[in-house]
PDB file of C-alpha atoms in Angstrom:
ATOM      1  CA  MET A  15     -10.442  40.609 -11.395  1.00  0.00           C
ATOM      2  CA  ARG A  16     -12.336  38.684  -8.705  1.00  0.00           C
ATOM      3  CA  SER A  17     -10.279  35.525  -9.352  1.00  0.00           C
ATOM      4  CA  ILE A  18      -7.045  37.523  -9.060  1.00  0.00           C
ATOM      5  CA  LEU A  19      -8.127  38.883  -5.669  1.00  0.00           C
ATOM      6  CA  THR A  20      -9.176  35.427  -4.491  1.00  0.00           C
ATOM      7  CA  THR A  21      -5.842  33.959  -5.569  1.00  0.00           C
ATOM      8  CA  ALA A  22      -3.927  36.774  -3.860  1.00  0.00           C
ATOM      9  CA  ALA A  23      -5.882  36.263  -0.632  1.00  0.00           C
ATOM     10  CA  MET A  24      -5.159  32.529  -0.693  1.00  0.00           C
ATOM     11  CA  LEU A  25      -1.450  33.164  -1.256  1.00  0.00           C
ATOM     12  CA  LEU A  26      -1.382  35.478   1.758  1.00  0.00           C
ATOM     13  CA  LEU A  27      -2.889  32.713   3.888  1.00  0.00           C
ATOM     14  CA  LEU A  28      -0.322  30.092   2.848  1.00  0.00           C
ATOM     15  CA  PRO A  29       2.142  30.910   5.652  1.00  0.00           C
ATOM     16  CA  ALA A  30      -0.636  30.153   8.153  1.00  0.00           C
ATOM     17  CA  VAL A  31      -0.861  26.588   6.871  1.00  0.00           C
ATOM     18  CA  SER A  32       1.372  24.507   9.075  1.00  0.00           C
ATOM     19  CA  VAL A  33       3.830  22.375   7.157  1.00  0.00           C
ATOM     20  CA  ALA A  34       5.197  19.641   9.379  1.00  0.00           C
ATOM     21  CA  ALA A  35       8.811  18.640   9.079  1.00  0.00           C
ATOM     22  CA  VAL A  36       9.584  15.178   7.804  1.00  0.00           C
ATOM     23  CA  HIS A  37      12.054  13.174   9.876  1.00  0.00           C
ATOM     24  CA  GLU A  38      13.899  10.174   8.494  1.00  0.00           C
ATOM     25  CA  TYR A  39      15.610   7.503  10.597  1.00  0.00           C
ATOM     26  CA  ARG A  40      17.361   4.234   9.832  1.00  0.00           C
ATOM     27  CA  LEU A  41      17.053   1.429  12.375  1.00  0.00           C
ATOM     28  CA  GLU A  42      19.870  -1.015  13.162  1.00  0.00           C
ATOM     29  CA  ASN A  43      18.133  -3.659  11.035  1.00  0.00           C
ATOM     30  CA  GLY A  44      18.233  -1.333   8.002  1.00  0.00           C
ATOM     31  CA  LEU A  45      14.558  -0.383   8.109  1.00  0.00           C
ATOM     32  CA  LYS A  46      14.003   3.213   7.052  1.00  0.00           C
ATOM     33  CA  VAL A  47      11.414   5.055   9.154  1.00  0.00           C
ATOM     34  CA  ILE A  48       9.878   8.314   7.946  1.00  0.00           C
ATOM     35  CA  VAL A  49       7.798  10.361  10.380  1.00  0.00           C
ATOM     36  CA  LYS A  50       5.637  13.358   9.588  1.00  0.00           C
ATOM     37  CA  GLU A  51       3.632  14.610  12.531  1.00  0.00           C
ATOM     38  CA  ASP A  52       0.218  16.167  12.052  1.00  0.00           C
ATOM     39  CA  HIS A  53      -1.755  16.901  15.203  1.00  0.00           C
ATOM     40  CA  ARG A  54      -4.941  18.185  13.564  1.00  0.00           C
ATOM     41  CA  ALA A  55      -6.735  14.997  14.616  1.00  0.00           C
ATOM     42  CA  PRO A  56      -5.961  12.366  17.278  1.00  0.00           C
ATOM     43  CA  ILE A  57      -5.259   9.659  14.696  1.00  0.00           C
ATOM     44  CA  VAL A  58      -2.215   8.003  13.232  1.00  0.00           C
ATOM     45  CA  VAL A  59      -1.653   6.606   9.767  1.00  0.00           C
ATOM     46  CA  SER A  60       0.921   3.849   9.673  1.00  0.00           C
ATOM     47  CA  GLN A  61       2.276   2.752   6.312  1.00  0.00           C
ATOM     48  CA  VAL A  62       4.813   0.064   5.528  1.00  0.00           C
ATOM     49  CA  TRP A  63       6.218   0.118   1.997  1.00  0.00           C
ATOM     50  CA  TYR A  64       8.271  -2.722   0.530  1.00  0.00           C
ATOM     51  CA  LYS A  65      10.459  -2.488  -2.565  1.00  0.00           C
ATOM     52  CA  VAL A  66       8.603  -5.239  -4.361  1.00  0.00           C
ATOM     53  CA  GLY A  67       6.133  -4.896  -7.189  1.00  0.00           C
ATOM     54  CA  ALA A  68       5.529  -5.801 -10.824  1.00  0.00           C
ATOM     55  CA  SER A  69       8.907  -4.489 -12.029  1.00  0.00           C
ATOM     56  CA  TYR A  70      10.691  -6.971  -9.727  1.00  0.00           C
ATOM     57  CA  GLU A  71       8.849 -10.007 -11.079  1.00  0.00           C
ATOM     58  CA  PRO A  72      10.526 -12.408 -13.501  1.00  0.00           C
ATOM     59  CA  GLY A  73       8.725 -13.336 -16.701  1.00  0.00           C
ATOM     60  CA  GLY A  74       6.137 -16.031 -16.107  1.00  0.00           C
ATOM     61  CA  LEU A  75       5.495 -14.905 -12.516  1.00  0.00           C
ATOM     62  CA  THR A  76       3.772 -11.604 -13.176  1.00  0.00           C
ATOM     63  CA  GLY A  77       1.115 -10.808 -10.610  1.00  0.00           C
ATOM     64  CA  ILE A  78       2.916 -12.624  -7.799  1.00  0.00           C
ATOM     65  CA  SER A  79       3.545  -9.381  -5.841  1.00  0.00           C
ATOM     66  CA  HIS A  80      -0.155  -8.581  -5.939  1.00  0.00           C
ATOM     67  CA  ALA A  81      -1.074 -12.113  -4.866  1.00  0.00           C
ATOM     68  CA  LEU A  82       1.388 -11.938  -1.954  1.00  0.00           C
ATOM     69  CA  GLU A  83      -0.128  -8.585  -0.949  1.00  0.00           C
ATOM     70  CA  HIS A  84      -3.442 -10.424  -0.551  1.00  0.00           C
ATOM     71  CA  MET A  85      -1.796 -13.273   1.358  1.00  0.00           C
ATOM     72  CA  MET A  86      -0.595 -10.813   4.011  1.00  0.00           C
ATOM     73  CA  PHE A  87      -4.209 -10.776   5.268  1.00  0.00           C
ATOM     74  CA  LYS A  88      -4.551 -14.582   5.302  1.00  0.00           C
ATOM     75  CA  GLY A  89      -3.029 -15.341   8.657  1.00  0.00           C
ATOM     76  CA  THR A  90       0.161 -15.963  10.558  1.00  0.00           C
ATOM     77  CA  HIS A  91       1.253 -18.672  12.959  1.00  0.00           C
ATOM     78  CA  SER A  92      -0.485 -16.700  15.732  1.00  0.00           C
ATOM     79  CA  LEU A  93      -3.426 -15.090  13.854  1.00  0.00           C
ATOM     80  CA  ALA A  94      -6.137 -16.839  11.848  1.00  0.00           C
ATOM     81  CA  PRO A  95      -7.044 -15.628   8.341  1.00  0.00           C
ATOM     82  CA  GLY A  96      -8.916 -12.333   8.609  1.00  0.00           C
ATOM     83  CA  GLU A  97      -7.917 -11.813  12.259  1.00  0.00           C
ATOM     84  CA  TYR A  98      -5.537  -8.973  11.369  1.00  0.00           C
ATOM     85  CA  SER A  99      -8.409  -6.993   9.829  1.00  0.00           C
ATOM     86  CA  ARG A 100     -10.724  -7.843  12.739  1.00  0.00           C
ATOM     87  CA  ILE A 101      -8.191  -6.541  15.290  1.00  0.00           C
ATOM     88  CA  ILE A 102      -7.724  -3.269  13.402  1.00  0.00           C
ATOM     89  CA  ALA A 103     -11.523  -2.824  13.098  1.00  0.00           C
ATOM     90  CA  ALA A 104     -12.091  -3.706  16.773  1.00  0.00           C
ATOM     91  CA  ASN A 105      -9.688  -0.880  17.619  1.00  0.00           C
ATOM     92  CA  GLY A 106     -11.684   1.587  15.534  1.00  0.00           C
ATOM     93  CA  GLY A 107      -9.310   1.496  12.597  1.00  0.00           C
ATOM     94  CA  GLU A 108      -9.257   0.649   8.951  1.00  0.00           C
ATOM     95  CA  GLU A 109      -6.581  -0.949   6.810  1.00  0.00           C
ATOM     96  CA  ASN A 110      -5.773  -1.808   3.246  1.00  0.00           C
ATOM     97  CA  ALA A 111      -2.896  -2.436   0.862  1.00  0.00           C
ATOM     98  CA  PHE A 112      -1.879  -1.795  -2.723  1.00  0.00           C
ATOM     99  CA  THR A 113       0.712  -2.975  -5.214  1.00  0.00           C
ATOM    100  CA  GLY A 114       2.428  -0.907  -7.888  1.00  0.00           C
ATOM    101  CA  ARG A 115       5.288  -1.419 -10.301  1.00  0.00           C
ATOM    102  CA  ASP A 116       8.007  -0.683  -7.726  1.00  0.00           C
ATOM    103  CA  TYR A 117       6.369  -1.215  -4.341  1.00  0.00           C
ATOM    104  CA  THR A 118       3.755  -2.945  -2.246  1.00  0.00           C
ATOM    105  CA  ALA A 119       2.344  -0.905   0.639  1.00  0.00           C
ATOM    106  CA  TYR A 120       0.193  -1.693   3.660  1.00  0.00           C
ATOM    107  CA  HIS A 121      -1.540   1.034   5.643  1.00  0.00           C
ATOM    108  CA  GLN A 122      -3.665   1.422   8.743  1.00  0.00           C
ATOM    109  CA  THR A 123      -5.511   4.396  10.232  1.00  0.00           C
ATOM    110  CA  LEU A 124      -6.102   4.189  13.984  1.00  0.00           C
ATOM    111  CA  ALA A 125      -6.474   6.344  17.068  1.00  0.00           C
ATOM    112  CA  ALA A 126      -3.021   7.744  17.864  1.00  0.00           C
ATOM    113  CA  ASP A 127      -2.781   5.752  21.087  1.00  0.00           C
ATOM    114  CA  ARG A 128      -3.163   2.488  19.086  1.00  0.00           C
ATOM    115  CA  LEU A 129      -0.033   2.812  16.925  1.00  0.00           C
ATOM    116  CA  GLU A 130       1.727   0.020  18.796  1.00  0.00           C
ATOM    117  CA  ILE A 131      -1.037  -2.380  17.718  1.00  0.00           C
ATOM    118  CA  ALA A 132      -0.358  -1.615  14.053  1.00  0.00           C
ATOM    119  CA  PHE A 133       3.394  -2.077  14.530  1.00  0.00           C
ATOM    120  CA  LYS A 134       2.971  -5.407  16.333  1.00  0.00           C
ATOM    121  CA  LEU A 135       0.602  -6.716  13.661  1.00  0.00           C
ATOM    122  CA  GLU A 136       2.964  -5.690  10.843  1.00  0.00           C
ATOM    123  CA  ALA A 137       5.923  -7.315  12.596  1.00  0.00           C
ATOM    124  CA  ASP A 138       3.915 -10.516  13.062  1.00  0.00           C
ATOM    125  CA  ARG A 139       2.970 -10.607   9.374  1.00  0.00           C
ATOM    126  CA  MET A 140       6.577 -10.246   8.292  1.00  0.00           C
ATOM    127  CA  ARG A 141       7.932 -12.866  10.675  1.00  0.00           C
ATOM    128  CA  ASN A 142       5.153 -15.431  10.793  1.00  0.00           C
ATOM    129  CA  LEU A 143       3.108 -15.284   7.583  1.00  0.00           C
ATOM    130  CA  THR A 144       1.485 -18.560   6.591  1.00  0.00           C
ATOM    131  CA  LEU A 145       1.225 -19.315   2.898  1.00  0.00           C
ATOM    132  CA  ALA A 146      -1.399 -22.056   2.762  1.00  0.00           C
ATOM    133  CA  ALA A 147      -1.674 -23.469  -0.762  1.00  0.00           C
ATOM    134  CA  GLU A 148      -5.490 -23.428  -0.745  1.00  0.00           C
ATOM    135  CA  GLU A 149      -5.589 -19.765   0.357  1.00  0.00           C
ATOM    136  CA  PHE A 150      -2.978 -18.861  -2.248  1.00  0.00           C
ATOM    137  CA  ALA A 151      -5.018 -20.511  -5.010  1.00  0.00           C
ATOM    138  CA  LYS A 152      -8.090 -18.507  -3.935  1.00  0.00           C
ATOM    139  CA  GLU A 153      -6.158 -15.241  -3.937  1.00  0.00           C
ATOM    140  CA  ILE A 154      -4.781 -15.890  -7.426  1.00  0.00           C
ATOM    141  CA  GLU A 155      -8.404 -16.019  -8.607  1.00  0.00           C
ATOM    142  CA  VAL A 156      -9.232 -12.808  -6.699  1.00  0.00           C
ATOM    143  CA  VAL A 157      -6.271 -11.037  -8.333  1.00  0.00           C
ATOM    144  CA  LYS A 158      -7.412 -12.257 -11.762  1.00  0.00           C
ATOM    145  CA  GLU A 159     -10.896 -10.856 -11.106  1.00  0.00           C
ATOM    146  CA  GLU A 160      -9.455  -7.525  -9.937  1.00  0.00           C
ATOM    147  CA  ARG A 161      -7.411  -7.395 -13.136  1.00  0.00           C
ATOM    148  CA  ARG A 162     -10.510  -8.055 -15.210  1.00  0.00           C
ATOM    149  CA  LEU A 163     -12.417  -5.252 -13.448  1.00  0.00           C
ATOM    150  CA  ARG A 164      -9.571  -2.710 -13.362  1.00  0.00           C
ATOM    151  CA  THR A 165      -7.864  -3.391 -16.679  1.00  0.00           C
ATOM    152  CA  GLU A 166      -9.598  -5.711 -19.109  1.00  0.00           C
ATOM    153  CA  ASP A 167     -13.011  -4.033 -18.729  1.00  0.00           C
ATOM    154  CA  LYS A 168     -11.560  -0.511 -19.035  1.00  0.00           C
ATOM    155  CA  PRO A 169     -10.314   0.430 -22.513  1.00  0.00           C
ATOM    156  CA  THR A 170      -8.068   3.237 -21.218  1.00  0.00           C
ATOM    157  CA  ALA A 171      -6.365   0.977 -18.659  1.00  0.00           C
ATOM    158  CA  LEU A 172      -5.973  -1.833 -21.183  1.00  0.00           C
ATOM    159  CA  THR A 173      -4.483   0.549 -23.754  1.00  0.00           C
ATOM    160  CA  TYR A 174      -2.008   1.879 -21.164  1.00  0.00           C
ATOM    161  CA  GLU A 175      -0.966  -1.660 -20.253  1.00  0.00           C
ATOM    162  CA  GLN A 176      -0.479  -2.575 -23.920  1.00  0.00           C
ATOM    163  CA  LEU A 177       1.504   0.621 -24.545  1.00  0.00           C
ATOM    164  CA  SER A 178       3.739  -0.139 -21.551  1.00  0.00           C
ATOM    165  CA  ALA A 179       4.349  -3.669 -22.855  1.00  0.00           C
ATOM    166  CA  VAL A 180       5.595  -2.231 -26.161  1.00  0.00           C
ATOM    167  CA  ALA A 181       7.392   0.858 -24.834  1.00  0.00           C
ATOM    168  CA  TYR A 182       9.236  -1.060 -22.114  1.00  0.00           C
ATOM    169  CA  ARG A 183       9.564  -4.312 -24.068  1.00  0.00           C
ATOM    170  CA  SER A 184      12.994  -5.271 -22.703  1.00  0.00           C
ATOM    171  CA  LEU A 185      12.496  -3.707 -19.263  1.00  0.00           C
ATOM    172  CA  PRO A 186      10.647  -4.941 -16.185  1.00  0.00           C
ATOM    173  CA  TYR A 187       8.142  -2.095 -16.594  1.00  0.00           C
ATOM    174  CA  ALA A 188       6.617  -4.099 -19.440  1.00  0.00           C
ATOM    175  CA  HIS A 189       5.062  -6.383 -16.807  1.00  0.00           C
ATOM    176  CA  PRO A 190       1.487  -5.616 -15.780  1.00  0.00           C
ATOM    177  CA  VAL A 191       0.670  -5.077 -12.120  1.00  0.00           C
TER     178      VAL A 191
END
């Protein structure tokens, strides 16, 4: 009876929870921008998602999306390796990235008045990324180690990967991330 009353009370409070509208825009260059405002804290989360991941990789090049995700932090023509992360941190923010089967995403959390910094850094990475061979070789090894820790050393993850390879044998979803 107590759980029923608790559930009923929570349902009555649901309308009080503010649900922000999601706005979608398309820029002249084709970039889709999705905005969801949330003013509970004076911060902004900026995310850039690209339609590139393991399912887009040809056989023999699996893991390349993940390696390129890492390379996005290794410098541009105007920023030294690691400088991107240092700038975000110096502005009180944090950043990271992740790769999946259908996407690679980069995200930053900063004070709301620092959004322009995140946008400028992302634009610089896309226009001016440097792909130094020695840095790329290092990141391939980092990706291999991440795979060992996240997949090869975890029976459940390894089983899922093996199942996907069989279930999606003739599809790009057979490729591991």
